[in-house]
Amino acid sequence: MEESKQPMSSPGGDECLSWAARDPSGLLSPHTFTRRSVTSDDVSLKITHCGVCYADVIWTKNKHGDSKYPLVPGHEIAGVVNKVGSNVTRFKVGDHVGVGTFVNSCRECDYCDEGQEVSCVKGQVFTFNGVDYDGSVTKGGYSSHIVVHERYCYKIPVDYPLESAAPLLCAGVTVYAPMMRHNMNQPGKSLGVVGLGGLGHMAVKFGKAFGLHVTVFSTSVSKKEEALSLLGANNFVISSDHDQMKALAKSLDFIIDTASGDHAFDPYMSLLKIAGTYVLVGFPSEIKIQPATLNLGMRVLAGSVSGGTKVTQEMIDFCAAHKIYPNIEVIPIQKANEAIERVVKKDIKYRFVIDIENSLK
């Protein structure tokens, strides 16, 4: 292990205010800890905003059995640089920056070399509840500041609102990355979006920006008006309506499935044209598919997670250039527990963003 990978926690760091979970109840409350001091390659940013992601639910409540308490969640981080190390060239004090789902990687493997650190062979270091190369446990964005190697920081254009930038760092790139990888940016092609939450609503926005004909699939008729008028989808289909589904057989070039609840795959797969592409970014408990649906249609079933540094910066720049903004509900950190419970109930249109700057005192 090269010395440079190690953030080298030191007692000289600054005190950090945060909200943390102490046990699997997931209940968040004020917590103070010490961030590492800024080393030569580091950027310290004062956090202004942090998005609330389903990952925050999973790890605050120990759903995977690996939560390390006290746990400070949050990996959709936006803020302003307040310190830089002596070797830092990409950022200066006052710059607007983002930090996403990971804060370190080996920086030696082929994936890291390609800016695809999310696939690092030694494992990406998650922004919170991860174990960094120096053995320290990472703490996320429900906090007053964070210190990160400059490689894992993203430039946010100064005219792009920081509260809007936060959800791009996970929800945005999680759909943008596979859309680019599978060439979904072809005007005139057709896209189906399964599920209309934080990820799904961004898939609709990107689809429209790419010039695609976008159909939203949902189990909830209550989302129809917003999907069509607010988000600009071309078509809305109740996925449990057999006739509506049948009418779309073999009509779509691409499907992005953002649903994490268990659902049937064959009905959606049959909507793809011959050699169409189905990308799953949600995490249902299992995938069941008839081989004939896949093979006879020569269709592609692919998975994806967030994205490396290269595609994440590209996505932020694309959003700024095309004026694409997530639909958000800004809350004070004192409402974080309520927000997490509402995320569980899917009672959010479409992403909570915590106003860290004005509420974490």
C-alpha positions as MATLAB code, in Angstrom:
seq = 'MEESKQPMSSPGGDECLSWAARDPSGLLSPHTFTRRSVTSDDVSLKITHCGVCYADVIWTKNKHGDSKYPLVPGHEIAGVVNKVGSNVTRFKVGDHVGVGTFVNSCRECDYCDEGQEVSCVKGQVFTFNGVDYDGSVTKGGYSSHIVVHERYCYKIPVDYPLESAAPLLCAGVTVYAPMMRHNMNQPGKSLGVVGLGGLGHMAVKFGKAFGLHVTVFSTSVSKKEEALSLLGANNFVISSDHDQMKALAKSLDFIIDTASGDHAFDPYMSLLKIAGTYVLVGFPSEIKIQPATLNLGMRVLAGSVSGGTKVTQEMIDFCAAHKIYPNIEVIPIQKANEAIERVVKKDIKYRFVIDIENSLK';
ca = [
       0.000    0.000    0.000;
       1.432    3.321   -1.030;
       1.670    5.924    1.690;
      -0.169    8.441   -0.512;
      -3.410    6.438   -0.351;
      -3.550    6.908    3.374;
      -5.400    9.987    4.539;
      -3.279    9.850    7.714;
      -5.768   10.776   10.410;
      -4.128   13.147   12.812;
      -5.062   14.795   16.080;
      -4.621   18.184   14.426;
      -7.952   18.059   12.591;
     -10.919   20.353   13.111;
     -13.955   19.603   15.234;
     -16.928   18.615   13.107;
     -20.584   18.994   14.043;
     -22.893   16.284   12.732;
     -25.996   14.221   13.249;
     -25.319   10.525   13.778;
     -27.166    7.272   14.377;
     -26.024    5.403   17.504;
     -27.758    2.039   16.980;
     -30.012    0.137   14.520;
     -33.035    2.228   15.468;
     -31.417    4.638   13.011;
     -32.441    7.609   15.124;
     -30.187   10.562   14.349;
     -29.066   13.084   16.958;
     -26.297   15.684   17.340;
     -22.765   14.285   17.493;
     -19.350   15.936   17.495;
     -16.160   14.309   16.205;
     -12.785   15.340   14.771;
     -12.139   15.266   11.013;
      -8.612   14.526    9.874;
      -6.383   17.506    9.197;
      -5.866   18.658    5.609;
      -2.866   16.953    3.993;
      -1.058   18.042    0.823;
      -3.577   16.504   -1.621;
      -6.724   17.241    0.357;
      -9.621   19.625   -0.033;
     -11.679   20.670    2.974;
     -15.159   21.867    2.208;
     -17.738   23.571    4.331;
     -20.859   21.526    3.610;
     -23.860   23.634    2.624;
     -26.229   20.864    1.507;
     -26.583   17.085    1.621;
     -29.154   14.947   -0.174;
     -31.056   12.177    1.593;
     -30.573    8.852   -0.209;
     -32.028    5.402    0.482;
     -28.468    4.385    1.384;
     -28.881    6.570    4.480;
     -31.851    4.409    5.498;
     -29.965    1.154    4.886;
     -26.896    1.964    6.961;
     -28.401    4.037    9.754;
     -30.737    1.091   10.416;
     -28.046   -1.603    9.892;
     -30.025   -3.347    7.127;
     -26.843   -5.011    5.819;
     -25.489   -5.944    9.252;
     -22.243   -3.983    8.785;
     -23.075   -0.552   10.244;
     -20.368    1.000   12.411;
     -21.781    3.339   15.054;
     -21.812    6.221   15.656;
     -22.704    6.494   11.973;
     -22.890    9.830   10.118;
     -24.768    9.238    6.831;
     -24.906   11.299    3.639;
     -23.182   10.872    0.268;
     -24.791   13.584   -1.851;
     -22.627   16.443   -0.614;
     -22.310   20.002   -1.907;
     -20.360   22.846   -0.369;
     -17.670   25.497   -0.583;
     -13.913   24.931   -0.339;
     -12.446   26.423    2.852;
      -8.939   24.878    2.811;
      -6.688   23.187    0.250;
      -3.465   21.214    0.602;
      -0.197   22.423   -0.903;
      -0.357   20.013   -3.889;
      -3.979   20.736   -4.834;
      -4.282   22.217   -8.335;
      -7.950   21.778   -9.327;
      -9.565   23.734   -6.500;
      -9.093   26.938   -4.549;
     -10.743   28.410   -1.479;
     -14.240   29.618   -2.351;
     -14.881   27.097   -5.149;
     -18.176   25.226   -5.194;
     -17.578   21.471   -4.948;
     -19.395   18.186   -4.621;
     -18.499   14.851   -3.020;
     -20.346   11.682   -4.010;
     -20.579    8.077   -2.912;
     -16.854    7.338   -2.525;
     -13.820    9.193   -1.144;
     -10.881    6.898   -1.913;
      -9.697    4.025   -4.107;
      -6.412    2.273   -4.947;
      -5.547    4.708   -7.796;
      -3.461    1.970   -9.439;
      -5.840   -0.480  -11.147;
      -7.119   -0.206  -14.712;
     -10.516    1.018  -13.514;
      -9.040    3.807  -11.415;
      -6.793    4.765  -14.342;
      -9.921    5.154  -16.492;
     -11.728    7.323  -13.927;
     -14.031    4.401  -13.122;
     -13.054    4.245   -9.440;
     -16.477    2.916   -8.489;
     -15.184   -0.422   -9.888;
     -11.757   -0.274   -8.175;
     -10.370   -3.811   -7.825;
      -9.384   -3.183   -4.207;
     -12.760   -1.634   -3.510;
     -13.904    1.947   -3.440;
     -13.952    3.549    0.014;
     -17.518    4.652    0.694;
     -18.125    8.226    1.832;
     -19.733    6.997    5.027;
     -19.479    3.734    6.988;
     -16.454    2.807    4.860;
     -13.035    1.837    6.150;
     -10.364    4.095    4.700;
      -6.776    3.051    3.973;
      -5.610    4.323    7.370;
      -8.207    2.172    9.151;
     -10.508    5.065   10.041;
     -14.264    4.794    9.512;
     -15.591    7.392    7.080;
     -18.331    9.800    8.130;
     -20.647   11.432    5.638;
     -22.382   14.662    4.776;
     -24.844   15.162    7.627;
     -21.980   17.225    9.023;
     -20.437   20.689    8.996;
     -17.379   19.911    6.869;
     -15.508   17.073    5.178;
     -11.883   16.531    4.136;
     -11.381   14.601    0.882;
      -8.515   13.934   -1.545;
      -9.009   16.328   -4.477;
      -9.422   13.436   -6.926;
     -12.810   12.604   -5.413;
     -14.166   16.156   -5.460;
     -16.233   17.584   -8.312;
     -16.420   21.106   -9.668;
     -19.894   22.599   -9.422;
     -20.370   25.597  -11.734;
     -20.869   28.739   -9.665;
     -24.261   29.462  -11.252;
     -25.641   25.990  -10.473;
     -27.465   26.036   -7.095;
     -25.689   23.969   -4.446;
     -28.976   22.566   -3.114;
     -29.769   21.274   -6.606;
     -26.268   19.900   -7.110;
     -26.363   17.610   -4.054;
     -28.749   14.926   -5.467;
     -26.736   14.742   -8.691;
     -23.870   13.107   -6.750;
     -25.770    9.829   -6.324;
     -29.275    9.893   -7.843;
     -28.132   11.815  -10.918;
     -25.027    9.851  -11.831;
     -26.651    6.486  -11.022;
     -28.959    6.907  -14.014;
     -26.732    9.103  -16.214;
     -23.770    6.678  -16.185;
     -25.629    3.639  -17.627;
     -27.564    5.848  -20.043;
     -24.257    7.006  -21.526;
     -22.643    3.560  -21.368;
     -25.520    2.037  -23.356;
     -25.798    4.916  -25.845;
     -29.195    6.114  -24.720;
     -28.364    9.667  -25.841;
     -29.705    9.117  -29.365;
     -32.466   11.601  -30.255;
     -35.659    9.983  -31.487;
     -35.163    6.685  -29.649;
     -37.622    5.521  -26.983;
     -36.980    5.090  -23.261;
     -39.069    3.437  -20.569;
     -38.494    4.495  -16.947;
     -39.682    2.084  -14.257;
     -40.352    3.789  -10.926;
     -40.678    7.528  -10.406;
     -38.648    8.394   -7.317;
     -35.330   10.175   -6.831;
     -33.580    8.134   -9.549;
     -36.542    7.734  -11.889;
     -37.367   11.425  -12.093;
     -33.737   12.156  -13.050;
     -33.874    9.445  -15.740;
     -36.913   11.216  -17.218;
     -35.088   14.569  -17.207;
     -31.973   13.108  -18.859;
     -34.095   11.215  -21.382;
     -35.864   14.394  -22.446;
     -32.551   16.287  -22.641;
     -31.197   13.523  -24.911;
     -34.224   13.890  -27.215;
     -35.807   10.552  -26.311;
     -39.501    9.661  -26.293;
     -40.010    8.862  -22.592;
     -42.630    6.553  -21.099;
     -42.976    6.352  -17.311;
     -44.169    3.109  -15.712;
     -45.633    3.322  -12.230;
     -47.993    1.414   -9.964;
     -49.424    4.726   -8.733;
     -51.905    6.638  -10.904;
     -51.383    9.634   -8.600;
     -48.030   10.246  -10.286;
     -49.481   10.595  -13.793;
     -50.085   14.349  -13.811;
     -46.624   15.202  -12.470;
     -44.869   12.747  -14.786;
     -46.479   14.294  -17.857;
     -46.795   17.981  -16.998;
     -44.028   18.652  -14.475;
     -41.311   16.259  -15.656;
     -42.263   16.303  -19.339;
     -42.664   12.562  -19.973;
     -44.422   11.726  -23.241;
     -46.443    8.810  -21.908;
     -47.540    7.337  -18.559;
     -48.497    3.715  -18.049;
     -49.946    1.965  -15.010;
     -47.748   -1.128  -14.962;
     -50.500   -3.331  -13.486;
     -52.834   -2.532  -16.422;
     -52.406   -5.481  -18.766;
     -53.985   -3.730  -21.774;
     -51.810   -0.620  -21.443;
     -48.709   -2.800  -21.198;
     -49.694   -5.035  -24.111;
     -50.211   -1.994  -26.340;
     -46.493   -1.171  -25.950;
     -45.121   -4.614  -26.867;
     -41.762   -4.427  -28.686;
     -41.863   -0.624  -28.842;
     -39.005    0.579  -26.605;
     -35.299    0.865  -27.380;
     -34.256    1.193  -23.730;
     -35.601    0.664  -20.231;
     -34.089    2.033  -17.018;
     -35.503    0.197  -13.983;
     -35.075    2.173  -10.766;
     -37.469    0.090   -8.643;
     -36.037   -1.671   -5.585;
     -39.294   -3.344   -4.563;
     -39.808   -6.879   -5.889;
     -41.525   -6.888   -9.266;
     -41.937   -9.055  -12.354;
     -39.362   -8.490  -15.101;
     -40.858  -10.357  -18.061;
     -43.747   -7.884  -18.622;
     -41.239   -5.035  -18.981;
     -38.702   -7.052  -20.952;
     -41.388   -7.853  -23.552;
     -41.787   -4.123  -24.212;
     -38.276   -3.864  -25.651;
     -37.623   -3.963  -29.365;
     -35.406   -6.702  -30.754;
     -31.909   -6.195  -29.246;
     -33.229   -3.557  -26.832;
     -31.409   -2.811  -23.584;
     -32.796   -3.146  -20.051;
     -30.700   -1.558  -17.289;
     -31.404   -2.283  -13.625;
     -30.183    0.292  -11.094;
     -32.556   -0.666   -8.266;
     -31.938   -3.558   -5.866;
     -34.930   -5.926   -5.706;
     -34.338   -9.129   -3.740;
     -34.191  -11.247   -6.917;
     -34.415  -11.130  -10.700;
     -36.585  -13.730  -12.430;
     -36.742  -13.801  -16.197;
     -37.888  -16.319  -18.815;
     -34.858  -17.175  -20.971;
     -37.057  -16.963  -24.072;
     -37.914  -13.319  -23.313;
     -34.195  -12.554  -23.323;
     -32.926  -14.907  -26.018;
     -35.627  -14.712  -28.678;
     -35.663  -10.948  -28.424;
     -31.839  -10.825  -28.451;
     -32.214   -8.374  -25.580;
     -29.570   -7.120  -23.176;
     -30.045   -7.114  -19.384;
     -27.452   -4.973  -17.617;
     -26.810   -3.666  -14.129;
     -25.171   -0.492  -12.899;
     -24.236    1.436   -9.783;
     -23.269    5.090   -9.411;
     -20.271    6.209  -11.487;
     -16.579    7.056  -11.418;
     -15.046   10.517  -11.242;
     -14.939   11.007  -15.010;
     -18.633   10.390  -15.743;
     -19.740   12.172  -12.549;
     -18.039   15.425  -13.555;
     -19.384   15.040  -17.087;
     -22.914   14.619  -15.680;
     -22.643   17.727  -13.471;
     -21.422   19.773  -16.456;
     -24.259   18.377  -18.610;
     -26.864   19.375  -16.006;
     -25.424   22.879  -15.781;
     -25.292   23.303  -19.569;
     -28.863   22.038  -20.088;
     -30.329   23.604  -16.933;
     -31.416   20.243  -15.531;
     -32.336   20.472  -11.849;
     -33.637   17.732   -9.537;
     -37.028   18.340   -7.927;
     -36.179   18.778   -4.269;
     -37.655   19.498   -0.857;
     -35.153   21.434    1.268;
     -35.325   20.696    5.004;
     -33.383   21.637    8.151;
     -31.286   18.876    9.715;
     -33.697   18.830   12.655;
     -36.171   17.128   10.276;
     -33.684   14.455    9.136;
     -35.359   11.641   11.102;
     -38.757   12.521    9.685;
     -37.261   12.707    6.187;
     -35.714    9.249    6.478;
     -39.052    7.765    7.533;
     -40.745    9.526    4.626;
     -38.128    8.094    2.229;
     -39.064    4.612    3.518;
     -42.727    5.394    2.767;
     -41.836    6.882   -0.651;
     -43.458   10.130    0.524;
     -41.137   12.542   -1.302;
     -41.131   14.349   -4.644;
     -38.423   13.628   -5.424;
     -35.403   14.176   -3.194;
     -34.902   15.627    0.269;
     -31.938   17.976    0.600;
     -30.722   19.017    4.051;
     -29.802   22.682    4.413;
     -26.684   22.012    6.465;
     -25.362   25.567    6.283;
     -28.364   27.222    7.904;
     -29.545   24.510   10.320;
     -26.551   22.579   11.689;
     -25.382   24.676   14.610;
];
